[in-house]
Amino acid sequence: MTYNYNLNHLKELESEAIYIIREVVAQFEKPVLMFSGGKDSIVMTHLARKAFFPARIPFPLLHIDTGHNFEETIRFRDELMAEIGANLIVGSVQASIDQGRVQEEKGWNASRNGLQTVTLLDALEEYKFDAALGGARRDEEKARAKERFFSHRDEFGQWDPKNQRPELWNLFNGRKKMGEHFRVFPISNWTEMDIWQYIKHDQVKIPSLYFSHKRPCFVREGVILAYADFMQLKEEETVKEMQVRFRTIGDITCTGAIQSEANSLDDIIQEVATSRITERGGRADDKRSETSMEDRKKLGYF
Amino acid sequence: MQKDYFNMELLRFTTAGSVDDGKSTLIGRLLYDSKTIFEDQLDAVKRTSKQKGLDHIDLSLLTDGLKAEREQGITIDVAYRYFSTPKRKFIIADTPGHIQYTRNMVTGASTANLAIILIDARKGVLEQTRRHAIIASLLKIPHVVVCVNKMDLVNFEEEIYENIVQDFKNFSAKLEIPDVHFVPISALLGDNVVKRSQHTDWYGGPTLMYLLENVYIASDYNHIDCRFPVQYVIRPHTTEYHDYRGYAGRIASGIFKPGDEVLVLPSGFTSKIKSIDTFEGPVEAAFAPMSVSMTLEDEIDISRGDMIVRPKNQPKVSQDLEVIICWLNPKGPVPRAKYYIRHTTREARAMITDIQYKMDINTLHRLEGDKDIQMNDIARVSIRTTAPMFFDSYRKNRFTGSLILVDENTNETVAAGMII
Ligand SMILES: Nc1nc2c(ncn2[C@@H]2O[C@H](COP(=O)(O)OP(=O)(O)O)[C@@H](O)[C@H]2O)c(=O)[nH]1
C-alpha cells in the first residue's frame, strides 16, 4: 500500500489546534475551556477530547450563563457534558447582577452580553484559572485578525493590541506574572466554512438551533430576533411564527436569526458558501459601532 | 460548490512590499475576486470610501486593522486573512512594509510556504525589495512570487517588466530561494491577479492566483529526518487503559511507523514503536505536521521536552548553539543577560555568550565589530544553554532548527533564532 504523506486543510487545521490545546495543558497550571454552547466551542470541546484520547479532557469547561439562553443550548450542553464526562462550571450573570457586581442594561436594546465580561473575569479569578481556551476565530471580525494564539491579558483581564508577543513557528510563550492570565485560541485559523466542513466530516453533534425550524420571532432594526417571554416589544413590533435558523448562538436577546430552509449540514454548507453576509452580521451587539468588538475586547470580552 | 472540500490543501503565504506598493489593494483584490467578501463588509468599505471622498471603492480598506492604527492610518503588526478557492485554503500573514518592522516580516515569514514580494513597476527593485528577498531567504520560505505591480501606470510595457525581473535575478542569485516566479500585475485593475490581462500578450506565464493554487507544496515538509518532540504524556488512569502511556506531540519531520526502532533523547534508550494512536484509531504512519500519541514497547521514563528519533539519524545534541537571530524587542540585549530559550517542546535557560557580527539586512554584508543589537537587527550570535538541546540546522529543518528567547524579567519574546 502506498501512502500520500499529505494532510488536507481540515486535518492540518485540526492538528494545529490539538497541538495548541496540548501546549496549554503543558504550559499552564489551571486551564479552562470557555464553553458557550455555540458551534465553535462545541468543535473546541471535540478537539480537546481528541487531544487527550484515551484520557478525559484534563480541564473543566466554563459556561457563562447570561440567564437569557436558548433552552436548546442548555439542554444540549448538559447532554454533551454527560456524554464526555467533563467537569462543567457555570458562571451566572444573574448572580453578578444580584450581588451588585454589574448593573442590568436598560432600554430596548438591553442585553447581557456586555455584562458577561465581569462574570467571566470573576470566575477566572475565583477558580484561579491561568489560561482560558476559547473558540474565537480570526475571520470573524476585523479586530480579531491580529489576535495571537496565546493572547496575554494583564491583571485586569485587559487586552492590549500593541503589547502582544510575536508568535513565530510553532513556539508559544505562555510565561506570565502572578495575577496575569492568557486567552488561547486554538482555532484562530479556521473560517466559518472550515468549521461546518469539519462538523460534517467528523459528524460532530450540534444544537438543533442551527437547523431550520419554526419559532416565534420579531424584527428589530432589520434583525430577526427570537421571542422569549421576558422581552419587551415596541409598539410596531409583532411576534410571528417564522422559518429560521441561527448562524451563531449567543445571548437570545441579541442573536439574529436568518430565514432559512437549511435542515442538513449539506444545506448549511451550501448556504454558507453562497451567503453574502458575515455570520456576525446578524448580531445586534456588533452593530452598535463599527469598532464595538474591539472596544469590548480591550475590556476582556472573549 | 466545493464538493471536494475534503481534498483541499492549505497554503500559508506572506506579503511584503514597501509602503504604497499596493499590498493592501492586492490582498483586497484576492479576497474580492475569490468572492470572500461579504456584503456587510463591502458596505462598510463603501461607506468609508465615501467618507474619505473617494470616487471608487478602496479595496485596500478591506484589510484595514485596529482602531488606533486606523486613526494613525498605518498597519503596525501582522494580521491574518483567509480565503479559499475550490483547490486550496489560503492563510495570508499580512505584514507592513516599513523599514522598522523587520520583526513583523520575520514573524509572518516563519510559518509561510510562500512569499509574495511586491515591486512598484515605476520604481523597480529598491532597497526594501532586497530586504524582503533576504528575509524570505533567511527564513527559508520555499516559494517566492515577485509581483511587478502598477503595470497599468507604465502602459504594460514588456521592457520595463523584463528589466525589473533581470535586476531581481541578478541580486537574488546570491540568496537561497529555491523557487522564484515573476508576474506582471495591476492590483487595482485586477490584471493577472485572478484573471488574465488583456494588456500583456507578451507574458506567457500564469496568473498570481494560478501560482497560489498550483505551486507544489507537498515537499515543503521534511519527510526524511524523523524527529518527534514529546509535548505531553497521556496517562488515562482508567481501568480500560490502566497502563497506557502515550507520548503526545506533533511530528516535526520524518515518517514514523509502528515497529520502527527508535531512540529517545536525552536518555539514549532505544525501543520500538508499539502504536501510533489518534482519536479515530491507530494509524499506520505518522508524518509532519500530524498531532498523534505514540506508545513504545518498553517502559522508558520519557517526559515533555524529550525527543524521539531513529537511532541511525540523530539530531545534534549540544549546549552550544550558533544562531542567526532577529531581535524583536525595543530593548536590546545586555551583556551576559539570561533568557529562557524555547526550542521544539523543550525549555532551558540560556545566555548569549558572543555576538559575532551584525548583518546589513539590505545587502547581507557582515558588519564585523558592530555588536550593538537593537530591535529589527539580524545578527549571528553564540548561545549557551543550561541543558542540552536536540537540533538540526534551520536550513534542513524549520521545526528543529528554530528557537525563541524569552526575557526572564518581562516574559516577553525578545528574539527569534535560526540555528546554523
Ligand atoms: N494605478 C494603480 N494604482 C495602484 C495599484 N495598486 C495599488 N495602487 C494604488 O496605490 C496606492 C497604495 O496602495 P495600497 O494598497 O494602500 O498600498 P500598501 O501601502 O502597499 O498597502 C493606492 O492609492 C492604490 O489605489 C495598481 O496596480 N495600479
PDB file of N, CA and C in Angstrom, chain A residues 3 5-6 8-9 12 15-16 19 22-23 25-27 50 52 54 138 145-146 148 161-162 165 167-169 171-173 175-177 188-189 191 194 197 201 269 276 278 281 291 294-295, chain B residues 2 5-6 8 12 37-40 66-67 69-70 72 76-77 80 82 89 107 110 218 221 223 231-232 234 241 244 249-250 280 284 287 289 291-292 304 340 342 347 394 402 409 411 413:
ATOM      1  N   TYR A   3       1.354   5.370   0.452  1.00  0.00           N
ATOM      2  CA  TYR A   3       0.742   6.441   1.220  1.00  0.00           C
ATOM      3  C   TYR A   3       0.979   7.763   0.543  1.00  0.00           C
ATOM      4  N   TYR A   5       1.783  11.265   1.816  1.00  0.00           N
ATOM      5  CA  TYR A   5       2.157  11.921   3.070  1.00  0.00           C
ATOM      6  C   TYR A   5       1.783  13.391   3.051  1.00  0.00           C
ATOM      7  N   ASN A   6       0.501  13.617   2.976  1.00  0.00           N
ATOM      8  CA  ASN A   6      -0.030  14.948   2.838  1.00  0.00           C
ATOM      9  C   ASN A   6      -1.308  15.052   3.643  1.00  0.00           C
ATOM     10  N   ASN A   8      -4.941  17.033   4.322  1.00  0.00           N
ATOM     11  CA  ASN A   8      -5.816  18.029   3.705  1.00  0.00           C
ATOM     12  C   ASN A   8      -5.974  19.200   4.671  1.00  0.00           C
ATOM     13  N   HIS A   9      -6.617  20.281   4.219  1.00  0.00           N
ATOM     14  CA  HIS A   9      -6.621  21.507   5.038  1.00  0.00           C
ATOM     15  C   HIS A   9      -7.313  21.313   6.384  1.00  0.00           C
ATOM     16  N   GLU A  12      -4.967  19.458   8.715  1.00  0.00           N
ATOM     17  CA  GLU A  12      -3.857  20.304   9.148  1.00  0.00           C
ATOM     18  C   GLU A  12      -4.321  21.310  10.209  1.00  0.00           C
ATOM     19  N   SER A  15      -4.794  19.382  13.418  1.00  0.00           N
ATOM     20  CA  SER A  15      -3.529  19.058  14.053  1.00  0.00           C
ATOM     21  C   SER A  15      -2.928  20.280  14.754  1.00  0.00           C
ATOM     22  N   GLU A  16      -3.046  21.432  14.113  1.00  0.00           N
ATOM     23  CA  GLU A  16      -2.554  22.673  14.719  1.00  0.00           C
ATOM     24  C   GLU A  16      -3.312  22.967  16.019  1.00  0.00           C
ATOM     25  N   TYR A  19      -2.337  20.560  18.787  1.00  0.00           N
ATOM     26  CA  TYR A  19      -1.008  20.933  19.282  1.00  0.00           C
ATOM     27  C   TYR A  19      -1.128  22.087  20.288  1.00  0.00           C
ATOM     28  N   ARG A  22      -2.792  20.998  23.620  1.00  0.00           N
ATOM     29  CA  ARG A  22      -1.835  20.247  24.446  1.00  0.00           C
ATOM     30  C   ARG A  22      -0.782  21.177  25.040  1.00  0.00           C
ATOM     31  N   GLU A  23      -0.378  22.167  24.256  1.00  0.00           N
ATOM     32  CA  GLU A  23       0.624  23.117  24.729  1.00  0.00           C
ATOM     33  C   GLU A  23       0.098  23.871  25.960  1.00  0.00           C
ATOM     34  N   VAL A  25      -2.076  22.769  28.184  1.00  0.00           N
ATOM     35  CA  VAL A  25      -2.050  21.896  29.359  1.00  0.00           C
ATOM     36  C   VAL A  25      -0.621  21.724  29.873  1.00  0.00           C
ATOM     37  N   ALA A  26       0.340  21.721  28.953  1.00  0.00           N
ATOM     38  CA  ALA A  26       1.732  21.560  29.366  1.00  0.00           C
ATOM     39  C   ALA A  26       2.295  22.833  29.996  1.00  0.00           C
ATOM     40  N   GLN A  27       1.871  23.987  29.514  1.00  0.00           N
ATOM     41  CA  GLN A  27       2.489  25.234  29.984  1.00  0.00           C
ATOM     42  C   GLN A  27       1.765  25.913  31.147  1.00  0.00           C
ATOM     43  N   LYS A  50     -10.094  14.861  21.446  1.00  0.00           N
ATOM     44  CA  LYS A  50      -9.126  14.193  20.582  1.00  0.00           C
ATOM     45  C   LYS A  50      -7.708  14.353  21.108  1.00  0.00           C
ATOM     46  N   PHE A  52      -6.487  14.481  24.022  1.00  0.00           N
ATOM     47  CA  PHE A  52      -6.061  13.720  25.204  1.00  0.00           C
ATOM     48  C   PHE A  52      -6.531  12.274  25.194  1.00  0.00           C
ATOM     49  N   PRO A  54      -6.623   8.438  24.946  1.00  0.00           N
ATOM     50  CA  PRO A  54      -7.867   7.918  25.526  1.00  0.00           C
ATOM     51  C   PRO A  54      -8.182   8.473  26.920  1.00  0.00           C
ATOM     52  N   ARG A 138     -10.117  34.176  13.758  1.00  0.00           N
ATOM     53  CA  ARG A 138      -9.660  35.463  13.248  1.00  0.00           C
ATOM     54  C   ARG A 138     -10.540  35.980  12.114  1.00  0.00           C
ATOM     55  N   ALA A 145      -8.343  39.831  13.601  1.00  0.00           N
ATOM     56  CA  ALA A 145      -7.374  39.411  12.591  1.00  0.00           C
ATOM     57  C   ALA A 145      -5.951  39.419  13.128  1.00  0.00           C
ATOM     58  N   LYS A 146      -5.697  40.229  14.142  1.00  0.00           N
ATOM     59  CA  LYS A 146      -4.333  40.325  14.681  1.00  0.00           C
ATOM     60  C   LYS A 146      -4.176  39.595  15.992  1.00  0.00           C
ATOM     61  N   ARG A 148      -3.438  36.850  18.684  1.00  0.00           N
ATOM     62  CA  ARG A 148      -2.471  35.769  18.748  1.00  0.00           C
ATOM     63  C   ARG A 148      -3.170  34.473  19.144  1.00  0.00           C
ATOM     64  N   PRO A 161      -3.645  45.575  22.261  1.00  0.00           N
ATOM     65  CA  PRO A 161      -3.238  45.126  20.924  1.00  0.00           C
ATOM     66  C   PRO A 161      -1.795  45.483  20.597  1.00  0.00           C
ATOM     67  N   LYS A 162      -1.258  46.491  21.257  1.00  0.00           N
ATOM     68  CA  LYS A 162       0.116  46.900  20.933  1.00  0.00           C
ATOM     69  C   LYS A 162       1.144  46.115  21.714  1.00  0.00           C
ATOM     70  N   ARG A 165       2.756  39.491  22.245  1.00  0.00           N
ATOM     71  CA  ARG A 165       4.049  38.890  21.922  1.00  0.00           C
ATOM     72  C   ARG A 165       4.061  38.344  20.509  1.00  0.00           C
ATOM     73  N   GLU A 167       4.540  35.804  17.610  1.00  0.00           N
ATOM     74  CA  GLU A 167       4.475  34.342  17.601  1.00  0.00           C
ATOM     75  C   GLU A 167       5.137  33.809  16.350  1.00  0.00           C
ATOM     76  N   LEU A 168       6.187  33.031  16.550  1.00  0.00           N
ATOM     77  CA  LEU A 168       6.935  32.506  15.411  1.00  0.00           C
ATOM     78  C   LEU A 168       6.907  30.986  15.403  1.00  0.00           C
ATOM     79  N   TRP A 169       6.949  30.444  14.201  1.00  0.00           N
ATOM     80  CA  TRP A 169       6.918  28.993  14.008  1.00  0.00           C
ATOM     81  C   TRP A 169       5.805  28.399  14.859  1.00  0.00           C
ATOM     82  N   LEU A 171       6.256  27.982  18.220  1.00  0.00           N
ATOM     83  CA  LEU A 171       6.803  28.173  19.554  1.00  0.00           C
ATOM     84  C   LEU A 171       5.946  29.185  20.305  1.00  0.00           C
ATOM     85  N   PHE A 172       5.281  28.739  21.355  1.00  0.00           N
ATOM     86  CA  PHE A 172       4.359  29.615  22.072  1.00  0.00           C
ATOM     87  C   PHE A 172       4.882  29.945  23.464  1.00  0.00           C
ATOM     88  N   ASN A 173       4.805  31.213  23.793  1.00  0.00           N
ATOM     89  CA  ASN A 173       5.353  31.691  25.054  1.00  0.00           C
ATOM     90  C   ASN A 173       4.228  32.022  26.024  1.00  0.00           C
ATOM     91  N   ARG A 175       4.636  32.409  29.345  1.00  0.00           N
ATOM     92  CA  ARG A 175       5.159  32.888  30.638  1.00  0.00           C
ATOM     93  C   ARG A 175       4.409  34.129  31.083  1.00  0.00           C
ATOM     94  N   LYS A 176       4.152  34.207  32.381  1.00  0.00           N
ATOM     95  CA  LYS A 176       3.364  35.329  32.874  1.00  0.00           C
ATOM     96  C   LYS A 176       3.697  35.625  34.329  1.00  0.00           C
ATOM     97  N   LYS A 177       3.265  36.800  34.773  1.00  0.00           N
ATOM     98  CA  LYS A 177       3.451  37.159  36.173  1.00  0.00           C
ATOM     99  C   LYS A 177       2.208  36.733  36.955  1.00  0.00           C
ATOM    100  N   SER A 188      -7.969  29.717  15.785  1.00  0.00           N
ATOM    101  CA  SER A 188      -7.791  31.035  15.161  1.00  0.00           C
ATOM    102  C   SER A 188      -7.816  30.991  13.636  1.00  0.00           C
ATOM    103  N   ASN A 189      -7.177  29.983  13.070  1.00  0.00           N
ATOM    104  CA  ASN A 189      -7.016  29.935  11.617  1.00  0.00           C
ATOM    105  C   ASN A 189      -8.186  29.297  10.873  1.00  0.00           C
ATOM    106  N   THR A 191     -12.022  29.156   9.351  1.00  0.00           N
ATOM    107  CA  THR A 191     -13.085  30.056   8.922  1.00  0.00           C
ATOM    108  C   THR A 191     -14.431  29.395   9.238  1.00  0.00           C
ATOM    109  N   ASP A 194     -14.700  26.309   7.285  1.00  0.00           N
ATOM    110  CA  ASP A 194     -13.907  25.190   7.822  1.00  0.00           C
ATOM    111  C   ASP A 194     -14.661  24.499   8.954  1.00  0.00           C
ATOM    112  N   GLN A 197     -17.480  22.385   7.505  1.00  0.00           N
ATOM    113  CA  GLN A 197     -16.957  21.208   6.808  1.00  0.00           C
ATOM    114  C   GLN A 197     -16.442  20.178   7.821  1.00  0.00           C
ATOM    115  N   HIS A 201     -17.544  16.438   8.449  1.00  0.00           N
ATOM    116  CA  HIS A 201     -16.568  15.359   8.306  1.00  0.00           C
ATOM    117  C   HIS A 201     -16.501  14.489   9.559  1.00  0.00           C
ATOM    118  N   ILE A 269     -23.812  24.091   4.533  1.00  0.00           N
ATOM    119  CA  ILE A 269     -22.554  24.376   3.839  1.00  0.00           C
ATOM    120  C   ILE A 269     -22.842  25.105   2.525  1.00  0.00           C
ATOM    121  N   ARG A 276     -24.077  36.107   1.495  1.00  0.00           N
ATOM    122  CA  ARG A 276     -23.398  37.363   1.235  1.00  0.00           C
ATOM    123  C   ARG A 276     -23.252  38.207   2.501  1.00  0.00           C
ATOM    124  N   THR A 278     -21.709  38.269   6.610  1.00  0.00           N
ATOM    125  CA  THR A 278     -20.879  37.573   7.590  1.00  0.00           C
ATOM    126  C   THR A 278     -21.747  37.036   8.717  1.00  0.00           C
ATOM    127  N   GLY A 281     -22.778  39.441  11.131  1.00  0.00           N
ATOM    128  CA  GLY A 281     -23.619  40.475  10.557  1.00  0.00           C
ATOM    129  C   GLY A 281     -24.980  40.521  11.217  1.00  0.00           C
ATOM    130  N   THR A 291     -16.487  49.690  15.616  1.00  0.00           N
ATOM    131  CA  THR A 291     -15.363  49.143  16.368  1.00  0.00           C
ATOM    132  C   THR A 291     -15.823  48.490  17.667  1.00  0.00           C
ATOM    133  N   GLU A 294     -13.921  45.525  19.065  1.00  0.00           N
ATOM    134  CA  GLU A 294     -12.608  45.903  19.544  1.00  0.00           C
ATOM    135  C   GLU A 294     -12.688  46.534  20.935  1.00  0.00           C
ATOM    136  N   ASP A 295     -13.673  47.387  21.127  1.00  0.00           N
ATOM    137  CA  ASP A 295     -13.821  48.030  22.428  1.00  0.00           C
ATOM    138  C   ASP A 295     -14.098  46.997  23.512  1.00  0.00           C
TER     139      ASP A 295
ATOM    140  N   GLN B   2     -17.546  23.363  -4.012  1.00  0.00           N
ATOM    141  CA  GLN B   2     -16.639  22.730  -3.060  1.00  0.00           C
ATOM    142  C   GLN B   2     -17.110  21.364  -2.575  1.00  0.00           C
ATOM    143  N   TYR B   5     -14.287  19.272  -0.825  1.00  0.00           N
ATOM    144  CA  TYR B   5     -13.529  20.067   0.136  1.00  0.00           C
ATOM    145  C   TYR B   5     -12.728  19.236   1.128  1.00  0.00           C
ATOM    146  N   PHE B   6     -12.890  17.930   1.127  1.00  0.00           N
ATOM    147  CA  PHE B   6     -12.022  17.142   1.986  1.00  0.00           C
ATOM    148  C   PHE B   6     -10.664  16.911   1.320  1.00  0.00           C
ATOM    149  N   MET B   8      -8.929  19.577  -0.130  1.00  0.00           N
ATOM    150  CA  MET B   8      -8.243  20.856  -0.303  1.00  0.00           C
ATOM    151  C   MET B   8      -6.948  20.892   0.496  1.00  0.00           C
ATOM    152  N   ARG B  12       0.063  28.640   3.271  1.00  0.00           N
ATOM    153  CA  ARG B  12       0.239  29.865   4.064  1.00  0.00           C
ATOM    154  C   ARG B  12       1.202  30.771   3.322  1.00  0.00           C
ATOM    155  N   ILE B  37     -15.556  38.230   0.088  1.00  0.00           N
ATOM    156  CA  ILE B  37     -16.033  39.421   0.761  1.00  0.00           C
ATOM    157  C   ILE B  37     -17.541  39.405   0.893  1.00  0.00           C
ATOM    158  N   PHE B  38     -17.995  39.694   2.083  1.00  0.00           N
ATOM    159  CA  PHE B  38     -19.423  39.675   2.332  1.00  0.00           C
ATOM    160  C   PHE B  38     -20.023  41.054   2.114  1.00  0.00           C
ATOM    161  N   GLU B  39     -21.322  41.058   1.872  1.00  0.00           N
ATOM    162  CA  GLU B  39     -21.992  42.317   1.594  1.00  0.00           C
ATOM    163  C   GLU B  39     -21.843  43.331   2.715  1.00  0.00           C
ATOM    164  N   ASP B  40     -21.950  42.872   3.965  1.00  0.00           N
ATOM    165  CA  ASP B  40     -21.862  43.856   5.050  1.00  0.00           C
ATOM    166  C   ASP B  40     -20.453  44.438   5.165  1.00  0.00           C
ATOM    167  N   LEU B  66      -6.731  47.666  13.299  1.00  0.00           N
ATOM    168  CA  LEU B  66      -7.328  48.064  14.563  1.00  0.00           C
ATOM    169  C   LEU B  66      -7.579  49.569  14.633  1.00  0.00           C
ATOM    170  N   LYS B  67      -8.386  49.936  15.601  1.00  0.00           N
ATOM    171  CA  LYS B  67      -8.843  51.315  15.732  1.00  0.00           C
ATOM    172  C   LYS B  67      -7.698  52.324  15.823  1.00  0.00           C
ATOM    173  N   GLU B  69      -4.698  52.083  14.932  1.00  0.00           N
ATOM    174  CA  GLU B  69      -3.956  52.156  13.687  1.00  0.00           C
ATOM    175  C   GLU B  69      -4.753  52.853  12.612  1.00  0.00           C
ATOM    176  N   ARG B  70      -6.054  52.613  12.666  1.00  0.00           N
ATOM    177  CA  ARG B  70      -6.918  53.240  11.692  1.00  0.00           C
ATOM    178  C   ARG B  70      -6.773  54.752  11.837  1.00  0.00           C
ATOM    179  N   GLN B  72      -4.160  56.332  13.044  1.00  0.00           N
ATOM    180  CA  GLN B  72      -2.835  56.729  12.566  1.00  0.00           C
ATOM    181  C   GLN B  72      -2.676  56.496  11.075  1.00  0.00           C
ATOM    182  N   ILE B  76       0.451  48.203  11.875  1.00  0.00           N
ATOM    183  CA  ILE B  76       1.677  48.075  12.644  1.00  0.00           C
ATOM    184  C   ILE B  76       2.013  46.659  13.087  1.00  0.00           C
ATOM    185  N   ASP B  77       1.301  45.690  12.590  1.00  0.00           N
ATOM    186  CA  ASP B  77       1.582  44.358  13.096  1.00  0.00           C
ATOM    187  C   ASP B  77       1.212  43.321  12.042  1.00  0.00           C
ATOM    188  N   TYR B  80      -3.871  38.396  10.035  1.00  0.00           N
ATOM    189  CA  TYR B  80      -4.099  37.193   9.248  1.00  0.00           C
ATOM    190  C   TYR B  80      -5.422  37.279   8.500  1.00  0.00           C
ATOM    191  N   TYR B  82      -8.016  35.242   5.403  1.00  0.00           N
ATOM    192  CA  TYR B  82      -8.347  33.902   4.903  1.00  0.00           C
ATOM    193  C   TYR B  82      -9.165  33.990   3.641  1.00  0.00           C
ATOM    194  N   LYS B  89      -7.112  26.237   0.532  1.00  0.00           N
ATOM    195  CA  LYS B  89      -7.430  27.262   1.517  1.00  0.00           C
ATOM    196  C   LYS B  89      -6.151  28.066   1.750  1.00  0.00           C
ATOM    197  N   THR B 107       8.214  37.398  11.609  1.00  0.00           N
ATOM    198  CA  THR B 107       7.127  36.663  12.250  1.00  0.00           C
ATOM    199  C   THR B 107       6.202  36.056  11.204  1.00  0.00           C
ATOM    200  N   SER B 110       7.773  33.158   9.240  1.00  0.00           N
ATOM    201  CA  SER B 110       8.197  31.939   9.925  1.00  0.00           C
ATOM    202  C   SER B 110       7.318  30.732   9.600  1.00  0.00           C
ATOM    203  N   ALA B 218       3.794  19.908  -1.551  1.00  0.00           N
ATOM    204  CA  ALA B 218       3.826  18.626  -0.837  1.00  0.00           C
ATOM    205  C   ALA B 218       5.208  18.335  -0.266  1.00  0.00           C
ATOM    206  N   TYR B 221       7.440  20.013   3.593  1.00  0.00           N
ATOM    207  CA  TYR B 221       7.776  19.385   4.871  1.00  0.00           C
ATOM    208  C   TYR B 221       8.923  18.414   4.678  1.00  0.00           C
ATOM    209  N   HIS B 223      10.298  15.020   5.113  1.00  0.00           N
ATOM    210  CA  HIS B 223       9.781  13.677   5.379  1.00  0.00           C
ATOM    211  C   HIS B 223      10.913  12.662   5.552  1.00  0.00           C
ATOM    212  N   GLN B 231       5.497  16.345  23.651  1.00  0.00           N
ATOM    213  CA  GLN B 231       4.858  17.563  24.127  1.00  0.00           C
ATOM    214  C   GLN B 231       4.197  17.342  25.487  1.00  0.00           C
ATOM    215  N   TYR B 232       3.668  16.133  25.664  1.00  0.00           N
ATOM    216  CA  TYR B 232       2.832  15.874  26.826  1.00  0.00           C
ATOM    217  C   TYR B 232       2.691  14.358  26.945  1.00  0.00           C
ATOM    218  N   ILE B 234       0.305  11.300  27.997  1.00  0.00           N
ATOM    219  CA  ILE B 234      -1.093  10.976  28.282  1.00  0.00           C
ATOM    220  C   ILE B 234      -1.167   9.717  29.141  1.00  0.00           C
ATOM    221  N   TYR B 241      -7.649   1.563  30.282  1.00  0.00           N
ATOM    222  CA  TYR B 241      -6.321   1.947  29.795  1.00  0.00           C
ATOM    223  C   TYR B 241      -5.357   2.071  30.959  1.00  0.00           C
ATOM    224  N   TYR B 244      -1.714   2.531  30.053  1.00  0.00           N
ATOM    225  CA  TYR B 244      -1.473   3.324  28.849  1.00  0.00           C
ATOM    226  C   TYR B 244      -0.575   4.517  29.161  1.00  0.00           C
ATOM    227  N   GLY B 249       2.343  14.541  20.793  1.00  0.00           N
ATOM    228  CA  GLY B 249       3.100  15.613  20.175  1.00  0.00           C
ATOM    229  C   GLY B 249       2.785  15.719  18.699  1.00  0.00           C
ATOM    230  N   ARG B 250       3.455  16.674  18.069  1.00  0.00           N
ATOM    231  CA  ARG B 250       3.271  16.903  16.646  1.00  0.00           C
ATOM    232  C   ARG B 250       4.562  16.485  15.950  1.00  0.00           C
ATOM    233  N   GLU B 280      -9.416   8.639  16.194  1.00  0.00           N
ATOM    234  CA  GLU B 280     -10.111   7.787  15.219  1.00  0.00           C
ATOM    235  C   GLU B 280      -9.602   6.353  15.234  1.00  0.00           C
ATOM    236  N   GLU B 284      -1.180   3.871  10.496  1.00  0.00           N
ATOM    237  CA  GLU B 284      -0.041   3.078  10.036  1.00  0.00           C
ATOM    238  C   GLU B 284       1.194   3.904   9.761  1.00  0.00           C
ATOM    239  N   PHE B 287       3.373  11.511  10.041  1.00  0.00           N
ATOM    240  CA  PHE B 287       4.353  12.394   9.375  1.00  0.00           C
ATOM    241  C   PHE B 287       3.978  13.829   9.705  1.00  0.00           C
ATOM    242  N   PRO B 289       2.641  17.507   9.380  1.00  0.00           N
ATOM    243  CA  PRO B 289       2.573  18.044  10.739  1.00  0.00           C
ATOM    244  C   PRO B 289       1.490  17.372  11.598  1.00  0.00           C
ATOM    245  N   SER B 291      -0.567  15.619  14.565  1.00  0.00           N
ATOM    246  CA  SER B 291      -0.566  15.510  16.025  1.00  0.00           C
ATOM    247  C   SER B 291      -1.035  14.113  16.387  1.00  0.00           C
ATOM    248  N   VAL B 292      -0.198  13.371  17.084  1.00  0.00           N
ATOM    249  CA  VAL B 292      -0.525  11.980  17.406  1.00  0.00           C
ATOM    250  C   VAL B 292      -0.131  11.669  18.847  1.00  0.00           C
ATOM    251  N   ARG B 304       8.009  15.622  28.766  1.00  0.00           N
ATOM    252  CA  ARG B 304       7.966  16.761  27.853  1.00  0.00           C
ATOM    253  C   ARG B 304       9.379  17.298  27.623  1.00  0.00           C
ATOM    254  N   TYR B 340      15.131  32.703  28.885  1.00  0.00           N
ATOM    255  CA  TYR B 340      14.619  31.353  28.685  1.00  0.00           C
ATOM    256  C   TYR B 340      14.718  31.088  27.198  1.00  0.00           C
ATOM    257  N   ARG B 342      13.190  28.655  24.184  1.00  0.00           N
ATOM    258  CA  ARG B 342      12.198  27.661  23.794  1.00  0.00           C
ATOM    259  C   ARG B 342      12.587  27.106  22.449  1.00  0.00           C
ATOM    260  N   GLU B 347      12.431  23.567  27.048  1.00  0.00           N
ATOM    261  CA  GLU B 347      12.769  24.880  27.590  1.00  0.00           C
ATOM    262  C   GLU B 347      13.990  24.751  28.478  1.00  0.00           C
ATOM    263  N   TYR B 394      18.648  25.009  10.707  1.00  0.00           N
ATOM    264  CA  TYR B 394      17.377  25.549  10.222  1.00  0.00           C
ATOM    265  C   TYR B 394      17.215  25.265   8.730  1.00  0.00           C
ATOM    266  N   SER B 402      14.602  26.030  14.761  1.00  0.00           N
ATOM    267  CA  SER B 402      14.156  27.360  15.170  1.00  0.00           C
ATOM    268  C   SER B 402      14.011  27.453  16.684  1.00  0.00           C
ATOM    269  N   ASN B 409      12.732  38.695  32.965  1.00  0.00           N
ATOM    270  CA  ASN B 409      12.019  39.645  33.820  1.00  0.00           C
ATOM    271  C   ASN B 409      10.660  40.040  33.271  1.00  0.00           C
ATOM    272  N   ASN B 411       9.128  38.557  30.621  1.00  0.00           N
ATOM    273  CA  ASN B 411       8.460  37.428  29.962  1.00  0.00           C
ATOM    274  C   ASN B 411       8.143  37.676  28.492  1.00  0.00           C
ATOM    275  N   THR B 413       8.763  37.833  24.436  1.00  0.00           N
ATOM    276  CA  THR B 413       9.544  37.108  23.437  1.00  0.00           C
ATOM    277  C   THR B 413      10.454  38.135  22.772  1.00  0.00           C
TER     278      THR B 413
END
